Amino acid sequence: MEQPRGTKQKKSCQKNVFIILGFLFILAIITIITVAIIQNKPLEKNVKYGIVLDAGSSHTNLYIYEWPAEKENDTGVVKQVDMCKVDGPGISSYYKEPEKAGLSLKKCMDEAKGVVPENRQRETPLYLGATAGMRLLSMVNPGLSDQVLSSVENNLELYPFDYQGARIITGQEEGAYGWITINYLLGKFVQDESWLSFFPGLKGSETFGALDLGGASTQITFVPENDIESPDNSLHFRLYGRSYNVYTHSFLCYGKDQALQQLFASNIKPTDTILQDPCFNVGYTRNVNVTGLYKNHCTAAYRKSLNVTNVQVIGTGNHDQCLQNVLEIFNRSQCTYSRCSFNGVFQPHLQGDFGAFSAFFFVMDFLKLADIKNPKSLEDAKETVRKFCSRPWQEVKVEFPKTKEKYLSEYCFSGTYILSLLEVGYGFNSTSWDSIRFVGKISGSDAGWTLGYMLNLTNMIPAELPPSRPLSHEGYVALMVVSSLVLVAVLLIIWLSCCKEKCLEKGII
Ligand SMILES: O=c1[nH]cnc2c1ncn2[C@@H]1O[C@H](COP(=O)(O)OP(=O)(O)O)[C@@H](O)[C@H]1O
Ligand SMILES: [Ca+2]
């Protein structure tokens, strides 16, 4: 039977209403999803860079770091992307021709221009920190150390980076920034330990102490259990919502090169042109120009008038004798505190684990004593150094033809010095020895003071924990979408059930 014309019109009208409603419904969902995604899309990946030059006593290294801009205040996000070794000696060695100090940095600075994208260079901070070599030069001749720094400054300013200055950092800073670096890289600042307060007996994950051995100074830094008796050795940090009382000391003249200078200065006889030295392998000889030996601040205590200008050092490879000589440079006789390391310097009881880096690592790595998977006892380490010292120089040279002669010839001394510094100087024993990890890199970044220095100067370590977002971006979008769908579905159901009766009444359905 044919339907009346009015009924047909109503049905087509009803169909159109549903099509429009369906269309609007889909449009609403698409709009909600799109708005949620666009509105909350994380900012485009914005990488920031920072450059630090470590002007050490023996050489200069340039480090380039990068990090995602939007995660600046998170911990563990800064990564070392490049390291460039400057050719030649440390900047303090250019005191006779200071203009060459700045020029020496050119190769690495040019390399940095190639690593940091051009559009980021203007905003990339560039720092230079000089350590113990320049500290010594500034003590002996401040005018010359200023000239060296100006030469460096003039050259660094030529580059398109955001130059932030070149300065001599203090031994305290060197220790502190080394400690910050390794604990940042080890992720020691991240733990949210609020739950630990419910268990007063339990301690949170402790920070690592830092042991840094350079050529002219050495630093020890750690969080002790007891009070720090001397204010000079005490630092207070508030990092990511936690407070740290840190002990630090930098021993100027106790880096391994200056320690060796001290030995030479103390053992050379005024009229002898030969020095039989037990800290070098048998068969090794070296000529040492001794005219300037006693001008150095580190050797002043051994000053004597010499009748010779050159001394030939002849290795005798006697570890026991070498150890005896080395121990003489640690003065353990006077201490005005409850306890001391050496030279009357206060040191609290050693506490926790330690990361030992820079020359500690280079030397122990060479002697195969730095393998974390195969840790060696203090006794094993002593035996290894003793054996190395007793080997003839010719044999050593043949076995390690690629190793720089300067380093190779000094591994007997350096190994003996490191063990003495750690055991007799700082007081590590057979038990606490196991708490020392000799580390070169941590998560791809070199262990050293430079990263901590940059983190501090760029204000990248907040004192308080940044308020954490309850949801990740993805979680937030998913929640938004699901809630919107539920909302639309509920509205639709309500509308349909309300509308059904009216529509029935009006004969729309
Ligand atoms: O491959 C290596 N083997 C042994 N020693 C090394 C090696 N590379 C660097 N060194 C030593 O590490 C030390 C680095 O000291 P640096 O130049 O940082 O002095 P500083 O920190 O006292 O100013 C120097 O004694 C240098 O000879
Ligand atoms: Ca150093």
Coordinates of C-alpha atoms and ligand atoms in Angstrom, one line a residue:
M1 CA 0.0 0.0 0.0
E2 CA 1.3 3.4 -0.9
Q3 CA 2.3 5.6 2.1
P4 CA 0.7 9.0 2.3
R5 CA 2.9 11.9 1.0
G6 CA 3.2 13.5 4.5
T7 CA 4.6 10.3 6.1
K8 CA 7.2 10.0 3.3
Q9 CA 8.3 13.6 3.9
K10 CA 8.6 13.0 7.6
K11 CA 10.7 9.9 7.1
S12 CA 13.1 11.7 4.8
C13 CA 13.3 14.6 7.2
Q14 CA 14.0 12.1 10.0
K15 CA 16.8 10.5 7.9
N16 CA 18.4 13.9 7.3
V17 CA 18.3 14.8 11.0
F18 CA 20.2 11.5 11.8
I19 CA 22.7 12.1 9.1
I20 CA 23.4 15.7 10.4
L21 CA 23.5 14.4 14.0
G22 CA 25.9 11.6 13.1
F23 CA 28.1 14.1 11.2
L24 CA 28.1 16.5 14.1
F25 CA 28.9 13.6 16.5
I26 CA 31.9 12.4 14.4
L27 CA 33.1 16.1 14.0
A28 CA 32.9 16.6 17.7
I29 CA 35.0 13.6 18.4
I30 CA 37.6 14.5 15.8
T31 CA 37.8 18.1 17.1
I32 CA 38.2 16.9 20.7
I33 CA 41.0 14.4 19.8
T34 CA 42.8 17.0 17.5
V35 CA 42.6 19.8 20.0
A36 CA 43.9 17.5 22.8
I37 CA 46.8 16.3 20.7
I38 CA 47.7 19.8 19.3
Q39 CA 47.3 21.6 22.6
N40 CA 49.5 19.1 24.5
K41 CA 52.0 18.3 21.8
P42 CA 55.5 18.5 23.4
L43 CA 57.6 21.4 22.1
E44 CA 59.6 20.4 19.1
K45 CA 62.8 18.6 20.1
N46 CA 65.1 21.5 21.1
V47 CA 68.6 20.5 21.8
K48 CA 70.9 22.7 23.8
Y49 CA 74.7 22.6 23.9
G50 CA 77.5 23.7 26.3
I51 CA 81.2 23.7 26.0
V52 CA 83.8 23.5 28.8
L53 CA 87.6 23.6 28.4
D54 CA 89.5 21.8 31.1
A55 CA 92.9 23.6 31.2
G56 CA 94.8 21.1 33.3
S57 CA 98.5 21.3 34.3
S58 CA 99.6 18.7 31.7
H59 CA 97.1 19.4 28.8
T60 CA 93.8 20.9 27.9
N61 CA 90.7 19.0 26.9
L62 CA 87.5 20.4 25.4
Y63 CA 84.2 18.8 26.2
I64 CA 80.9 19.4 24.4
Y65 CA 77.7 18.5 26.2
E66 CA 74.1 18.4 24.9
W67 CA 70.7 18.0 26.5
P68 CA 67.0 18.4 25.6
A69 CA 65.9 21.9 26.4
E70 CA 62.6 20.9 27.9
K71 CA 64.2 18.5 30.3
E72 CA 66.9 20.9 31.5
N73 CA 66.2 20.4 35.2
D74 CA 65.9 16.7 35.1
T75 CA 68.9 14.7 36.3
G76 CA 71.0 12.5 34.1
V77 CA 69.9 14.2 30.8
V78 CA 73.2 16.0 29.9
K79 CA 75.4 13.9 27.7
Q80 CA 78.9 14.4 26.5
V81 CA 78.9 14.4 22.7
D82 CA 82.5 15.2 21.9
M83 CA 85.9 15.4 23.5
C84 CA 88.9 17.1 21.9
K85 CA 92.4 16.9 23.2
V86 CA 94.4 20.1 22.6
D87 CA 97.8 19.4 21.1
G88 CA 100.8 20.4 23.2
P89 CA 101.2 21.0 27.0
G90 CA 98.9 22.7 29.5
I91 CA 98.3 26.5 29.1
S92 CA 100.5 27.3 32.2
S93 CA 103.5 25.9 30.2
Y94 CA 103.2 28.9 27.8
Y95 CA 104.2 31.4 30.4
K96 CA 107.2 32.4 28.4
E97 CA 105.2 33.2 25.3
P98 CA 101.6 33.6 26.5
E99 CA 100.1 34.4 23.1
K100 CA 100.7 30.8 22.1
A101 CA 98.4 29.6 24.9
G102 CA 95.4 30.9 23.1
L103 CA 96.5 29.8 19.7
S104 CA 97.0 26.2 21.0
L105 CA 93.2 25.9 21.4
K106 CA 92.4 26.6 17.7
K107 CA 92.1 23.1 16.5
C108 CA 89.7 22.0 19.2
M109 CA 87.7 25.2 18.9
D110 CA 87.3 24.7 15.2
E111 CA 86.2 21.2 15.9
A112 CA 83.6 22.5 18.3
K113 CA 82.2 24.7 15.5
G114 CA 81.7 21.6 13.4
V115 CA 79.9 19.7 16.2
V116 CA 77.5 22.4 17.5
P117 CA 74.8 23.2 14.8
E118 CA 75.2 26.7 13.4
N119 CA 71.8 27.8 14.6
R120 CA 72.7 26.9 18.2
Q121 CA 76.2 28.3 18.4
R122 CA 75.2 31.9 19.6
E123 CA 73.3 30.5 22.6
T124 CA 75.9 27.8 23.5
P125 CA 77.8 28.8 26.7
L126 CA 81.6 28.4 26.5
Y127 CA 83.6 28.2 29.7
L128 CA 87.3 27.6 30.4
G129 CA 88.4 26.5 33.8
A130 CA 92.1 26.2 34.6
T131 CA 93.3 24.0 37.5
A132 CA 96.5 23.4 39.4
G133 CA 99.1 24.2 36.8
M134 CA 97.7 27.8 36.6
R135 CA 97.2 27.9 40.4
L136 CA 101.0 27.3 40.7
L137 CA 101.9 29.8 38.1
S138 CA 99.7 32.5 39.7
M139 CA 101.3 31.8 43.1
V140 CA 104.8 32.2 41.6
N141 CA 104.0 35.0 39.1
P142 CA 100.4 36.4 39.0
G143 CA 101.3 38.7 36.1
L144 CA 102.3 35.9 33.9
S145 CA 99.2 33.8 34.7
D146 CA 97.0 36.9 33.9
Q147 CA 98.8 37.1 30.5
V148 CA 98.1 33.5 29.8
L149 CA 94.4 33.9 30.7
S150 CA 94.1 37.0 28.5
S151 CA 95.6 35.2 25.6
V152 CA 93.2 32.4 26.0
E153 CA 90.3 34.8 26.4
N154 CA 91.2 36.8 23.2
N155 CA 91.1 33.6 21.2
L156 CA 87.9 32.2 22.7
E157 CA 86.1 35.5 22.0
L158 CA 86.7 35.0 18.3
Y159 CA 84.3 32.1 18.1
P160 CA 80.5 32.5 17.7
F161 CA 79.7 30.8 21.0
D162 CA 78.4 32.6 24.1
Y163 CA 81.7 33.0 25.9
Q164 CA 81.3 33.1 29.6
G165 CA 84.9 33.6 30.8
A166 CA 88.2 31.9 31.5
R167 CA 89.3 31.6 35.1
I168 CA 91.4 29.6 37.6
I169 CA 89.0 27.4 39.6
T170 CA 89.9 26.7 43.3
G171 CA 90.9 23.3 44.5
Q172 CA 87.6 23.2 46.5
E173 CA 85.6 23.9 43.4
E174 CA 87.5 21.2 41.5
G175 CA 86.7 18.7 44.2
A176 CA 83.1 19.7 44.5
Y177 CA 82.4 19.7 40.7
G178 CA 84.0 16.3 40.3
W179 CA 81.8 15.0 43.1
I180 CA 78.7 16.5 41.4
T181 CA 79.7 15.1 38.0
I182 CA 80.0 11.5 39.1
N183 CA 76.9 11.5 41.3
Y184 CA 74.9 13.2 38.5
L185 CA 76.1 10.6 36.0
L186 CA 75.5 7.7 38.5
G187 CA 72.0 8.9 39.0
K188 CA 72.5 9.4 42.7
F189 CA 70.5 12.6 42.9
V190 CA 67.3 11.2 41.4
Q191 CA 65.8 8.9 44.0
D192 CA 62.6 10.0 45.5
E193 CA 63.3 8.6 48.9
S194 CA 60.2 10.0 50.7
W195 CA 59.0 6.5 51.5
L196 CA 62.3 5.8 53.3
S197 CA 61.3 8.1 56.1
F198 CA 58.8 5.4 57.2
F199 CA 61.8 3.1 57.9
P200 CA 64.2 5.2 60.0
G201 CA 66.8 2.4 60.1
L202 CA 67.0 2.4 56.3
K203 CA 69.2 4.8 54.5
G204 CA 68.7 6.1 51.0
S205 CA 71.1 5.3 48.2
E206 CA 74.3 7.1 49.2
T207 CA 76.4 9.3 47.0
F208 CA 79.8 8.2 45.8
G209 CA 82.9 9.9 47.0
A210 CA 85.2 11.4 44.3
L211 CA 88.9 10.9 44.0
D212 CA 90.6 12.9 41.3
L213 CA 94.3 12.7 40.5
G214 CA 95.8 15.3 38.2
G215 CA 99.3 16.2 37.3
A216 CA 99.7 19.0 39.8
S217 CA 96.9 18.4 42.4
T218 CA 94.7 15.7 43.7
Q219 CA 91.2 16.0 45.3
I220 CA 89.3 13.9 47.7
T221 CA 85.5 14.6 48.2
F222 CA 82.9 12.6 50.1
V223 CA 79.9 12.8 52.4
P224 CA 81.2 11.8 55.8
E225 CA 79.3 10.3 58.7
N226 CA 80.8 12.6 61.3
D227 CA 81.2 16.3 61.7
I228 CA 83.6 18.2 59.4
E229 CA 86.0 19.8 61.9
S230 CA 87.7 22.4 59.6
P231 CA 85.4 24.9 57.8
D232 CA 87.8 25.1 54.8
N233 CA 87.0 21.5 54.0
S234 CA 83.3 21.8 54.4
L235 CA 80.7 22.4 51.6
H236 CA 76.9 22.5 51.8
F237 CA 74.7 21.7 48.9
R238 CA 71.0 21.5 48.4
L239 CA 70.3 19.5 45.2
Y240 CA 66.9 18.2 44.0
G241 CA 65.4 18.7 47.4
R242 CA 68.1 17.1 49.5
S243 CA 70.9 18.6 51.6
Y244 CA 74.4 17.4 51.5
N245 CA 77.3 18.2 53.8
V246 CA 80.4 17.4 51.8
Y247 CA 84.0 17.1 52.9
T248 CA 86.6 18.1 50.3
H249 CA 90.3 18.7 50.1
S250 CA 92.6 19.5 47.2
F251 CA 96.3 18.8 47.8
L252 CA 98.3 21.2 45.6
C253 CA 101.7 19.6 44.6
Y254 CA 100.3 16.1 45.1
G255 CA 99.2 15.4 41.5
K256 CA 101.4 12.7 40.1
D257 CA 103.7 15.0 38.0
Q258 CA 104.4 17.4 40.9
A259 CA 104.8 14.4 43.3
L260 CA 107.6 13.2 41.0
Q261 CA 109.2 16.6 40.9
Q262 CA 109.2 16.5 44.7
L263 CA 111.0 13.2 44.7
F264 CA 113.6 14.5 42.2
A265 CA 114.1 17.7 44.2
S266 CA 114.5 15.7 47.5
N267 CA 116.8 13.0 46.1
I268 CA 119.1 15.0 43.8
K269 CA 122.5 15.6 45.4
P270 CA 124.1 19.1 44.9
T271 CA 127.2 17.8 43.0
D272 CA 126.0 14.5 41.5
T273 CA 125.1 14.4 37.8
I274 CA 123.5 11.0 38.1
L275 CA 120.4 10.0 40.1
Q276 CA 119.9 6.3 40.6
D277 CA 116.1 6.2 40.8
P278 CA 114.3 3.1 42.1
C279 CA 110.9 4.3 40.6
F280 CA 112.0 3.8 37.0
N281 CA 112.5 0.4 35.3
V282 CA 116.1 -0.9 35.0
G283 CA 117.6 0.3 31.7
Y284 CA 115.6 3.5 31.5
T285 CA 117.4 6.8 31.5
R286 CA 116.2 10.4 31.3
N287 CA 117.9 13.7 31.3
V288 CA 116.4 16.2 33.7
N289 CA 117.3 19.9 33.5
V290 CA 117.5 21.0 37.1
T291 CA 118.1 24.7 36.7
G292 CA 114.5 25.7 37.3
L293 CA 113.7 22.7 39.6
Y294 CA 113.6 24.7 42.9
K295 CA 111.8 27.7 41.5
N296 CA 108.6 25.7 41.6
H297 CA 106.4 26.2 44.7
C298 CA 106.1 22.4 45.1
T299 CA 109.8 21.8 45.4
A300 CA 110.6 24.9 47.6
A301 CA 110.9 22.8 50.7
Y302 CA 113.7 20.8 49.3
R303 CA 115.7 23.8 48.0
K304 CA 119.4 23.4 47.9
S305 CA 122.1 25.0 45.8
L306 CA 123.1 22.8 43.0
N307 CA 126.4 22.8 41.2
V308 CA 124.9 21.0 38.2
T309 CA 122.4 22.0 35.5
N310 CA 121.6 18.5 34.2
V311 CA 121.0 15.3 36.0
Q312 CA 120.8 11.9 34.3
V313 CA 118.1 9.8 36.0
I314 CA 118.9 6.0 35.8
G315 CA 116.2 3.5 36.7
T316 CA 117.0 0.8 39.2
G317 CA 113.5 -0.7 39.3
N318 CA 113.3 -1.4 43.0
H319 CA 109.7 -1.1 44.2
D320 CA 110.4 -1.3 47.9
Q321 CA 113.0 1.5 47.7
C322 CA 110.6 3.5 45.5
L323 CA 107.8 3.1 48.0
Q324 CA 110.1 4.3 50.8
N325 CA 111.0 7.4 48.8
V326 CA 107.4 8.1 48.0
L327 CA 106.3 7.8 51.6
E328 CA 108.7 10.5 52.6
I329 CA 106.6 13.2 50.9
F330 CA 103.6 12.4 53.1
N331 CA 104.1 14.2 56.4
R332 CA 102.0 12.3 59.0
S333 CA 103.6 13.6 62.2
Q334 CA 101.5 16.6 63.0
C335 CA 97.7 16.9 63.3
T336 CA 95.7 19.5 65.2
Y337 CA 92.3 17.8 64.6
S338 CA 90.9 14.5 65.9
R339 CA 92.3 12.9 62.7
C340 CA 94.2 13.9 59.6
S341 CA 95.1 12.5 56.2
F342 CA 98.6 14.0 55.8
N343 CA 100.4 17.3 56.1
G344 CA 98.2 18.3 59.0
V345 CA 95.0 18.3 56.9
F346 CA 91.8 17.2 58.6
Q347 CA 90.0 14.2 57.1
P348 CA 86.9 12.4 58.5
H349 CA 86.6 8.6 58.5
L350 CA 86.2 7.4 54.9
Q351 CA 82.6 6.7 54.2
G352 CA 80.8 4.8 51.4
D353 CA 81.9 4.0 47.8
F354 CA 84.4 6.1 45.8
G355 CA 84.8 6.8 42.1
A356 CA 88.5 7.3 41.3
F357 CA 89.1 9.0 38.0
S358 CA 91.5 11.0 35.8
A359 CA 95.1 9.7 36.4
F360 CA 93.8 7.3 39.0
F361 CA 92.0 5.6 36.2
F362 CA 94.7 6.0 33.4
V363 CA 97.3 4.3 35.6
M364 CA 95.2 1.6 37.1
D365 CA 93.7 0.8 33.8
F366 CA 97.1 0.4 32.2
L367 CA 98.1 -1.9 35.1
K368 CA 94.8 -3.9 34.5
L369 CA 93.7 -3.0 38.0
A370 CA 90.6 -1.1 37.0
D371 CA 88.3 -3.8 35.7
I372 CA 85.1 -3.6 37.6
K373 CA 84.1 -7.1 36.5
N374 CA 87.4 -8.5 37.9
P375 CA 88.2 -6.4 41.0
K376 CA 91.6 -6.8 42.5
S377 CA 92.4 -6.7 46.2
L378 CA 94.9 -4.1 47.6
E379 CA 97.4 -6.9 48.0
D380 CA 97.0 -8.0 44.3
A381 CA 97.4 -4.4 43.3
K382 CA 100.6 -4.0 45.3
E383 CA 102.0 -7.2 43.8
T384 CA 101.1 -6.0 40.2
V385 CA 103.0 -2.7 40.8
R386 CA 105.9 -4.5 42.3
K387 CA 106.2 -6.9 39.3
F388 CA 105.8 -4.0 36.9
C389 CA 108.7 -2.1 38.6
S390 CA 111.0 -5.1 38.4
R391 CA 110.6 -5.5 34.6
P392 CA 113.5 -4.3 32.4
W393 CA 112.7 -1.1 30.4
Q394 CA 113.5 -2.8 27.1
E395 CA 111.0 -5.5 27.7
V396 CA 108.3 -3.0 28.7
K397 CA 108.9 -0.9 25.6
V398 CA 108.6 -3.9 23.3
E399 CA 105.3 -5.0 24.9
F400 CA 103.8 -1.5 24.7
P401 CA 105.2 0.1 21.5
K402 CA 102.2 2.4 21.1
T403 CA 102.1 3.8 24.6
K404 CA 103.6 7.3 25.0
E405 CA 107.1 7.0 26.4
K406 CA 106.5 9.6 29.1
Y407 CA 103.5 7.7 30.5
L408 CA 105.0 4.2 30.1
S409 CA 108.3 5.2 31.8
E410 CA 106.4 6.5 34.8
Y411 CA 103.9 3.7 35.4
C412 CA 106.2 2.2 38.1
F413 CA 106.3 5.5 39.9
S414 CA 102.7 6.3 39.2
G415 CA 101.4 2.9 40.4
T416 CA 103.5 3.1 43.6
Y417 CA 102.4 6.7 44.2
I418 CA 98.7 5.9 43.8
L419 CA 98.8 3.0 46.2
S420 CA 100.7 5.1 48.7
L421 CA 98.4 8.1 48.4
L422 CA 95.3 5.9 48.8
E423 CA 96.6 3.7 51.7
V424 CA 99.0 5.9 53.6
G425 CA 97.7 9.3 52.6
Y426 CA 93.9 8.8 52.7
G427 CA 93.8 5.7 54.9
F428 CA 92.2 3.1 52.7
N429 CA 92.9 -0.4 53.9
S430 CA 92.4 -4.0 52.6
T431 CA 88.7 -3.8 53.4
S432 CA 87.8 -0.2 52.3
W433 CA 89.9 -0.7 49.1
D434 CA 87.0 -2.7 47.7
S435 CA 84.8 0.4 47.8
I436 CA 87.0 2.2 45.2
R437 CA 85.9 1.9 41.5
F438 CA 88.5 3.2 39.1
V439 CA 86.4 4.9 36.4
G440 CA 87.2 6.7 33.1
K441 CA 83.7 7.3 31.7
I442 CA 80.2 6.9 33.3
S443 CA 77.4 6.5 30.8
G444 CA 79.5 7.8 28.0
S445 CA 80.7 11.0 29.7
D446 CA 84.2 11.5 31.1
A447 CA 84.4 11.6 34.9
G448 CA 85.9 14.9 35.9
W449 CA 85.0 18.3 37.2
T450 CA 83.8 19.9 33.9
L451 CA 80.3 18.5 33.7
G452 CA 79.6 19.6 37.3
Y453 CA 81.0 23.0 36.6
M454 CA 78.7 23.5 33.6
L455 CA 75.6 22.1 35.4
N456 CA 76.2 24.6 38.2
L457 CA 76.9 27.7 36.0
T458 CA 73.9 27.1 33.8
N459 CA 71.7 26.6 36.9
M460 CA 70.7 23.2 35.7
I461 CA 70.7 21.6 39.1
P462 CA 67.7 22.9 41.1
A463 CA 67.8 23.1 44.8
E464 CA 64.3 21.7 45.1
L465 CA 62.7 18.9 43.2
P466 CA 60.7 20.3 40.3
P467 CA 56.9 19.5 40.8
S468 CA 56.4 16.3 38.9
R469 CA 53.4 16.0 36.5
P470 CA 51.0 13.3 37.6
L471 CA 50.6 12.0 34.0
S472 CA 52.8 11.6 31.1
H473 CA 51.8 13.4 27.9
E474 CA 50.6 10.2 26.2
G475 CA 48.6 9.2 29.3
Y476 CA 47.1 12.7 29.4
V477 CA 45.9 12.5 25.8
A478 CA 44.6 9.0 26.1
L479 CA 42.6 10.0 29.2
M480 CA 41.3 13.1 27.5
V481 CA 40.1 11.1 24.5
V482 CA 38.5 8.3 26.5
S483 CA 36.7 10.8 28.8
S484 CA 35.4 12.8 25.8
L485 CA 34.1 9.7 24.2
V486 CA 32.3 8.6 27.3
L487 CA 30.9 12.1 27.7
V488 CA 29.6 12.3 24.2
A489 CA 28.1 8.7 24.4
V490 CA 26.4 9.6 27.7
L491 CA 25.0 12.8 26.2
L492 CA 23.8 11.0 23.1
I493 CA 22.0 8.3 25.2
I494 CA 20.3 10.9 27.3
W495 CA 19.3 12.9 24.3
L496 CA 18.0 9.9 22.5
S497 CA 16.0 8.6 25.5
C498 CA 14.5 12.1 26.1
C499 CA 13.9 12.7 22.5
K500 CA 12.4 9.3 21.8
E501 CA 9.0 10.1 23.5
K502 CA 8.7 13.5 22.0
C503 CA 9.6 12.2 18.5
L504 CA 7.0 9.4 19.0
E505 CA 4.4 11.9 20.0
K506 CA 5.2 14.1 17.0
G507 CA 5.4 11.1 14.8
I508 CA 9.0 11.7 13.7
I509 CA 9.8 8.0 14.7
Ligands
LIG1 O1 97.1 7.9 29.3 C1 97.6 8.3 30.3 N1 98.4 7.6 31.1 C2 98.9 8.0 32.2 N2 98.7 9.3 32.7 C3 98.0 10.1 31.9 C4 97.4 9.7 30.7 N3 96.7 10.7 30.2 C5 96.8 11.7 31.1 N4 97.6 11.3 32.1 C6 98.0 12.1 33.3 O2 96.9 12.6 33.9 C7 97.2 13.8 34.6 C8 96.2 14.8 34.2 O3 96.4 15.9 35.0 P1 95.9 17.4 34.6 O4 96.6 17.9 33.4 O5 94.4 17.3 34.5 O6 96.4 18.2 35.8 P2 95.6 19.0 37.0 O7 94.3 18.4 37.1 O8 96.5 18.7 38.2 O9 95.6 20.4 36.6 C9 98.6 14.2 34.2 O10 99.6 13.7 35.2 C10 98.8 13.4 32.9 O11 100.2 13.0 32.7
CA2 CA 92.6 17.6 36.0

